Structure formats: C-alpha cells, structure tokens
Amino acid sequence: MALFFESLLLDLGIILLGLLAVCYVYLSRNYSIWERKGVPFIKPSPFFGNLTDVVLLRKQIGTVLKDVYLQSKDKPCVGIFAFDQPMLMVRDLNLVKSVLVKDFNNFMDRNIKVNEEMDPLNYKNLFMMTGPRWRHLRTKLSPVFTSGKMKRMFQLVDECGKQLVTYLEKKSENGVLEVKDTMARYTTDVIATCAFGLDGDALSNDKSVFRAMLKRVTEFSFIKNILVAAAFFAPALLTVLKLRILDEDVAEFMRKTVWSAVEYRERNNVVRNDFLDLLIQIRNKGHVDDDTNNGTVDKSSDKVVLDGDDFVAQSFVFLSAGFETSSTTLTFTLYELSLQEDIQKKLREEIQSVLEKNDGKVTYDGVQEMVYLDRVVSETLRKYPVLPFLDRKALQPYTLPGSTIRLDEDQVVVIPVMGIHYDPEYYPEPERYDPERFSEENKRLRPNYTYLPFGEGPRICIGMRMGLMQTKVGLIHLLSHFEVSPGKNTPVPIELDPKSFLLSTKGDIQLCFKKIM
C-alpha cells in the first residue's frame, strides 16, 4: 500500500530522492569554506569532493594530487575537498617547511585514523599514532633504527639477497620473470627474518604463509580502497560505523607469530640482533641503548608500556610497510634500468668495482661507497614516491606565515609529494629518469623540501635506513649477476595501479634477465 501517492514505486522514488538530497546537503555543507577564507580552490563534485577519480578507481591518489599541484602554478596553497572535508594543499616550500619542521608541534598528527576497537594493530602502530603517545613511542623506537643497528642486521639482509639470485636462476623461464611478485618475495623474506628471526619462505615456497598474509594486507579491492580513503580523509566514518581495514584473521596470525617468536627466544635465550630483539629489550627494560650517544639511555619516554597489541602493532607495521615500500622501489628501479642501458651499465661497473675491492663480498661499508647506486635509488624515489602525499592536522588555530589565511583547529593540510617531485622548476623534464639529478652539485642547487619520499622533520620515516639497505642490497646482487632488459610484454609507459594508495604498478611487470657469464 502506498504511503503518499497512489503508486508505491513513486513513494519509494520520492523517499530515495529525499535521502539523496539530505546526503548531498550534508556532504556539501563545507564546500564554501575556502571561498569564505579567500583561498583559491578546486571546484568539488557532489559526494566525493575532488576525489571522484580516486574512489571510482580511475586514477591513483598521487596522480590526482599531482595534477592539482601542477594546475595551481604560482599559488602558495589551494583548497581541495575529500568527500565533505576541506583540506589545504600547500605548494610553497616555505609553507611545507613550516608544517613539517618549523611549526611541527602544531602539526604533529596525521589525519589518518582507524577504529581502535575494530582495528587495534593499525590504530596502535607508530605510523597511525598521535599526540604525546606518538612522541614518547618514537623516542623509544628511534634507537632501533640507528646505523649501528642496521649494520648488525646487514648479514641477514645479504643472505636474502643471495637467495634472490638463486631464485632468479631457477625460476626465470627463457630469462623472463614477473618482477613485482619476485621483489615482493625477496622483501617478505628480508622483513620476516629481520623482524621475527623466521624464514619467510617466500623465495623458496610458492605457498608461503607469510607471503599470502602480506598480500592480504596490501592488495586493494574497490571496498578496501574506499575504507583506506576514508581512513585518510574521513576517519570519523570508520569510527562511527566500526569498520576495519585489516582482516581479523590476518591480525590474529600476526599475534600468534609475534608471541610464539618472543616466547621461544626468551625460553632459549636466543639473541639475533634483529628488530624483534630490540622490541623485547624495550618491553623488558623500557629502552634500547642508542648507538649514537655512547650507550647512554634516554628514559624520558619510560612511561610508555610496550606490551600486548601495542607490541604486536609495531612488528606489524615494520613487516607490512617495510616489505611493500622496498619491493615497489625495487620494481620501479629495475623497470627504469631495463629501459636505460647506459645507466644500468654505469651502475653495474660501480657495483663490480666495489665488490672487487671486497673479495666479491657485499658488505655494509661497501654499500655506502656506491655513490651512483644511491643516486639511482634516489631518482626512483623522486619519480615514484611510494607514499605520494603527506597529511598533517592543525592541533590549534594557525595563521599561514606571510598571509591572512587562518586554519581552524583540526583542519587538514596536504603536501603533494609527487607534485613537488614533478615540478619542472625543481626537476627539468620531470618524466625523464636521470640519476644525475642527485649529484652533490645538483642537490646543492635545488631548494630544500623538494625531495620528500620519506617525509621530513621529526616525523620523517623511522625505517628509512632499513628500506634503503634492503633495496640497495637487492639491486647489488641482481645487477652483479644479471643484465636486465624489457620483454615483449613490458608496458611502456608504465601504468600506476588506481586501487592502491601507495604508488604501485598496475599488474605485474615482465622483464628479461640475462645471466652474466
């Protein structure tokens, strides 16, 4: 029976239109804010704001923000909208410095947030953490990633590099290999052994449990993409609806893996000088001795208790973030080197020269000698920054330096890393892959805050040294044994995966590996 009109179908249509109208009014209630504040802005679309292409999986988030950046030339900042949330994209490098460094205390927190009850391993890890608790935990964990600690883990990484070469020798069919999957296997094994002292088994076993679980963490679907977008740009939605990003069975696998490893080590007095050992020190002693201050201990953060899911969460983020970012960087680097024979040749000559001085062995100090290798990796991260934007939230009202623009408390600032990396003012012909951009002379000529693949300031990526180490070790082993070239199915140009919030290739990348005799 109809409620308002003679037709039930018409009633339902009117109700649906009414609901859509209410949703539109609610989601567009903030769309006039930038005009009121006198900020130039990009006109938003209904419901999704300026993220329509991201939500509908047409473009990667980094590309969308890069396009806004490049279209807003000569503007120090520009207003955008993520769903109903107004966000300020800062373009001016002085503003970038103010947000990331100079006025960091007012921009300490990221906007990203998940539901604590439903998604504790994401909520409690250092990347997601906010406020004083983040500061205290960051202080506790910083000694874990010193150069001295990395040097002690180096042998574990090097062994995985050797296994990577063995894998290529066995698995490549007629010299052709799926690079994205292979690099993910390598970094899975590196992180598994450095984080847990376990054999990730990804290079030797196609049914590796570690590999399967990490794929679950990083593979994106339409629904998961919306959930991650909401975590970054509309976090209240996840809290209100009690939604989770990490599947509960994956979280339970992490808990069992971590605590079984901890129990075994403590029962058998096993010491491996890896990430888990250092977390156990923090759990039991309250601190890790810092290699950089002659073994003295900073106890200012001893009020932070690292146990339960707080403990597991740090292992989880080290595992998930460490494997994905490095495998992606390796994939993009090998892709570019396959197309740039002269660059690949120059890099191989440097690698072979340093290896000869070290009796053919890959050493920690030898890696530091490879100047051109560092330039190659830096150029990859310039062209393909894995996290293509940074987000920060104002903790209190803030007036932008040199302007009358005032941000409200909780207003979100976005720094378009990929946009800055593709600005021809800083990087002429930005689409061209050129490691010489990172010669000492060229770096001196560029302004600060034009290279941000790891962020900058107090919240710079804490695992940067680890990520660079495993990336460089993998490249050294591969390029000292193989020549890399494109195959008939290698995409040129490369396509970015619109489903992933981290920069990644669309589909796998086939490359040819020819053994060097």
Coordinates of C-alpha atoms in Angstrom, one line a residue, residues 201-425:
D201 CA 59.9 -18.9 2.8
A202 CA 58.6 -16.7 0.1
L203 CA 61.5 -17.2 -2.3
S204 CA 61.6 -21.0 -1.8
N205 CA 57.9 -21.8 -1.4
D206 CA 55.0 -20.7 -3.6
K207 CA 52.6 -21.4 -0.7
S208 CA 54.5 -19.3 1.8
V209 CA 52.1 -18.3 4.6
F210 CA 53.9 -15.0 5.2
R211 CA 53.6 -14.1 1.5
A212 CA 49.9 -15.0 1.5
M213 CA 49.2 -12.9 4.6
L214 CA 51.2 -9.9 3.4
K215 CA 49.4 -10.0 0.0
R216 CA 46.1 -9.8 2.0
V217 CA 47.4 -6.6 3.7
T218 CA 48.5 -4.8 0.6
E219 CA 46.1 -6.0 -2.1
F220 CA 43.3 -3.5 -2.7
S221 CA 39.7 -4.0 -3.8
F222 CA 37.0 -1.4 -4.5
I223 CA 35.7 -1.6 -1.0
K224 CA 39.1 -1.6 0.7
N225 CA 40.1 1.4 -1.4
I226 CA 37.1 3.3 -0.1
L227 CA 38.0 2.2 3.5
V228 CA 41.6 3.4 3.1
A229 CA 40.4 6.7 1.5
A230 CA 38.0 7.1 4.5
A231 CA 40.9 6.5 7.0
F232 CA 42.9 9.3 5.4
F233 CA 40.2 11.8 4.6
A234 CA 37.1 10.9 6.6
P235 CA 38.3 8.9 9.6
A236 CA 35.2 9.6 11.7
L237 CA 33.3 7.4 9.3
L238 CA 35.3 4.3 10.2
T239 CA 34.9 5.1 13.9
V240 CA 31.1 5.6 13.7
L241 CA 30.4 2.6 11.6
K242 CA 33.0 0.4 13.4
L243 CA 34.7 -0.6 10.1
R244 CA 38.1 -2.3 9.9
I245 CA 40.8 -2.2 7.2
L246 CA 42.9 -5.2 8.5
D247 CA 41.1 -8.5 8.4
E248 CA 40.8 -10.1 11.8
D249 CA 42.3 -13.4 10.7
V250 CA 45.4 -11.6 9.5
A251 CA 45.6 -9.7 12.8
E252 CA 45.4 -13.0 14.7
F253 CA 48.1 -14.5 12.5
M254 CA 50.4 -11.6 13.4
R255 CA 49.7 -12.0 17.2
K256 CA 50.4 -15.7 17.1
T257 CA 53.6 -15.2 15.0
V258 CA 55.0 -12.5 17.3
W259 CA 54.2 -14.1 20.6
S260 CA 55.4 -17.5 19.6
A261 CA 58.7 -16.0 18.5
V262 CA 59.1 -13.9 21.7
E263 CA 58.3 -17.0 23.9
Y264 CA 60.9 -19.1 22.0
R265 CA 63.6 -16.5 22.3
E266 CA 63.0 -15.8 26.0
R267 CA 62.8 -19.5 26.9
N268 CA 66.0 -20.4 24.9
N269 CA 68.0 -17.2 25.5
V270 CA 68.2 -16.6 21.7
V271 CA 69.7 -13.3 20.6
R272 CA 69.8 -12.3 16.9
N273 CA 70.3 -8.5 17.0
D274 CA 67.2 -8.1 14.9
F275 CA 64.1 -5.9 15.2
L276 CA 62.3 -8.3 17.5
D277 CA 65.2 -8.5 19.9
L278 CA 65.2 -4.7 20.2
L279 CA 61.4 -4.6 20.8
I280 CA 61.9 -7.3 23.5
Q281 CA 64.5 -5.0 25.1
I282 CA 62.0 -2.2 25.2
R283 CA 59.3 -4.4 26.6
N284 CA 61.5 -5.8 29.3
K285 CA 63.9 -3.0 30.1
G286 CA 62.0 0.1 29.0
H287 CA 64.6 1.2 26.5
V288 CA 67.2 0.3 23.8
D289 CA 70.7 1.5 24.2
D290 CA 71.4 4.2 21.5
D291 CA 74.5 3.6 19.3
T292 CA 74.7 7.4 18.6
N293 CA 75.1 8.5 22.2
N294 CA 77.8 6.2 23.5
G295 CA 75.4 3.8 25.1
T296 CA 73.6 6.3 27.3
V297 CA 69.9 5.8 27.8
D298 CA 67.1 8.3 27.3
K299 CA 64.5 7.4 29.9
S300 CA 62.2 10.3 29.2
S301 CA 59.7 8.0 27.5
D302 CA 59.7 5.2 30.0
K303 CA 56.1 5.9 30.8
V304 CA 55.1 4.1 27.6
V305 CA 54.4 0.4 28.1
L306 CA 55.1 -1.7 25.1
D307 CA 53.1 -4.9 25.5
G308 CA 50.0 -6.7 24.2
D309 CA 48.7 -5.3 20.9
D310 CA 50.9 -2.2 21.3
F311 CA 53.9 -4.6 21.0
V312 CA 52.4 -6.6 18.1
A313 CA 51.4 -3.4 16.3
Q314 CA 55.0 -2.2 15.9
S315 CA 56.0 -5.6 14.5
F316 CA 53.0 -5.5 12.1
V317 CA 53.8 -2.0 10.7
F318 CA 57.5 -2.9 10.3
L319 CA 56.5 -6.0 8.4
S320 CA 53.8 -4.6 6.2
A321 CA 55.2 -1.2 5.4
G322 CA 58.8 -2.4 5.1
F323 CA 58.1 -5.2 2.6
E324 CA 55.7 -3.2 0.4
T325 CA 57.7 0.1 0.1
S326 CA 61.0 -1.6 -0.7
S327 CA 59.6 -4.2 -3.2
T328 CA 57.8 -1.4 -5.0
T329 CA 61.0 0.7 -5.2
L330 CA 63.0 -2.3 -6.5
T331 CA 60.3 -2.9 -9.2
F332 CA 60.3 0.6 -10.4
T333 CA 64.2 0.8 -10.4
L334 CA 64.6 -2.4 -12.4
Y335 CA 61.9 -1.2 -14.8
E336 CA 63.8 2.0 -15.5
L337 CA 67.2 0.4 -15.7
S338 CA 65.8 -2.1 -18.3
L339 CA 64.9 0.9 -20.5
Q340 CA 68.2 2.8 -19.8
E341 CA 71.0 0.6 -20.9
D342 CA 73.7 3.3 -20.3
I343 CA 72.6 4.0 -16.7
Q344 CA 72.4 0.2 -16.0
K345 CA 75.9 -0.2 -17.4
K346 CA 77.4 2.6 -15.3
L347 CA 75.7 1.3 -12.2
R348 CA 77.0 -2.3 -12.8
E349 CA 80.5 -1.0 -13.3
E350 CA 80.4 0.8 -9.9
I351 CA 79.0 -2.4 -8.2
Q352 CA 81.6 -4.6 -9.7
S353 CA 84.4 -2.2 -8.8
V354 CA 83.4 -2.1 -5.1
L355 CA 82.8 -5.8 -5.0
E356 CA 86.3 -6.5 -6.4
K357 CA 87.8 -4.4 -3.5
N358 CA 85.9 -6.6 -1.0
D359 CA 86.8 -10.0 -2.4
G360 CA 83.5 -10.3 -4.2
K361 CA 81.5 -9.9 -0.9
V362 CA 78.6 -7.5 -0.4
T363 CA 79.5 -5.5 2.8
Y364 CA 77.7 -2.8 4.7
D365 CA 80.6 -0.3 4.2
G366 CA 80.8 -1.3 0.5
V367 CA 77.2 -0.4 0.0
Q368 CA 77.9 3.1 1.5
E369 CA 80.7 3.5 -1.1
M370 CA 78.3 3.1 -4.0
V371 CA 77.6 6.7 -4.8
Y372 CA 75.9 6.1 -8.1
L373 CA 73.7 3.4 -6.6
D374 CA 72.5 6.0 -4.1
R375 CA 71.7 8.4 -7.0
V376 CA 69.8 5.7 -8.9
V377 CA 67.6 4.8 -5.9
S378 CA 67.1 8.5 -5.1
E379 CA 65.9 9.1 -8.7
T380 CA 63.5 6.2 -8.5
L381 CA 62.0 7.6 -5.3
R382 CA 61.8 11.0 -6.9
K383 CA 59.9 9.7 -9.9
Y384 CA 57.9 7.1 -8.0
P385 CA 57.5 8.2 -4.3
V386 CA 55.8 5.2 -2.7
L387 CA 53.7 7.4 -0.4
P388 CA 52.8 10.2 -2.9
F389 CA 51.5 12.7 -0.3
L390 CA 51.8 13.7 3.3
D391 CA 48.9 14.7 5.6
R392 CA 49.0 16.8 8.8
K393 CA 46.3 18.1 11.1
A394 CA 46.4 21.5 12.8
L395 CA 46.2 20.9 16.6
Q396 CA 45.1 24.5 17.2
P397 CA 44.1 27.5 15.0
Y398 CA 47.0 28.6 12.8
T399 CA 47.7 31.6 10.5
L400 CA 49.8 30.7 7.5
P401 CA 53.1 32.7 7.6
G402 CA 53.0 35.7 5.3
S403 CA 49.3 35.6 4.8
T404 CA 45.9 36.3 6.5
I405 CA 44.7 32.7 5.8
R406 CA 43.7 31.2 9.2
L407 CA 43.3 27.4 9.6
D408 CA 40.8 26.2 12.1
E409 CA 41.6 23.5 14.7
D410 CA 41.6 20.0 13.2
Q411 CA 41.9 21.5 9.7
V412 CA 43.9 19.1 7.4
V413 CA 47.0 20.1 5.4
V414 CA 48.1 18.0 2.4
I415 CA 51.7 18.1 1.0
P416 CA 51.6 16.7 -2.6
V417 CA 55.0 14.9 -2.6
M418 CA 54.5 13.6 -6.1
G419 CA 53.5 17.0 -7.4
I420 CA 56.7 18.6 -6.0
H421 CA 58.8 15.8 -7.4
Y422 CA 57.4 16.5 -10.9
D423 CA 57.7 20.3 -10.7
P424 CA 59.8 21.3 -13.8
E425 CA 61.1 24.3 -11.8

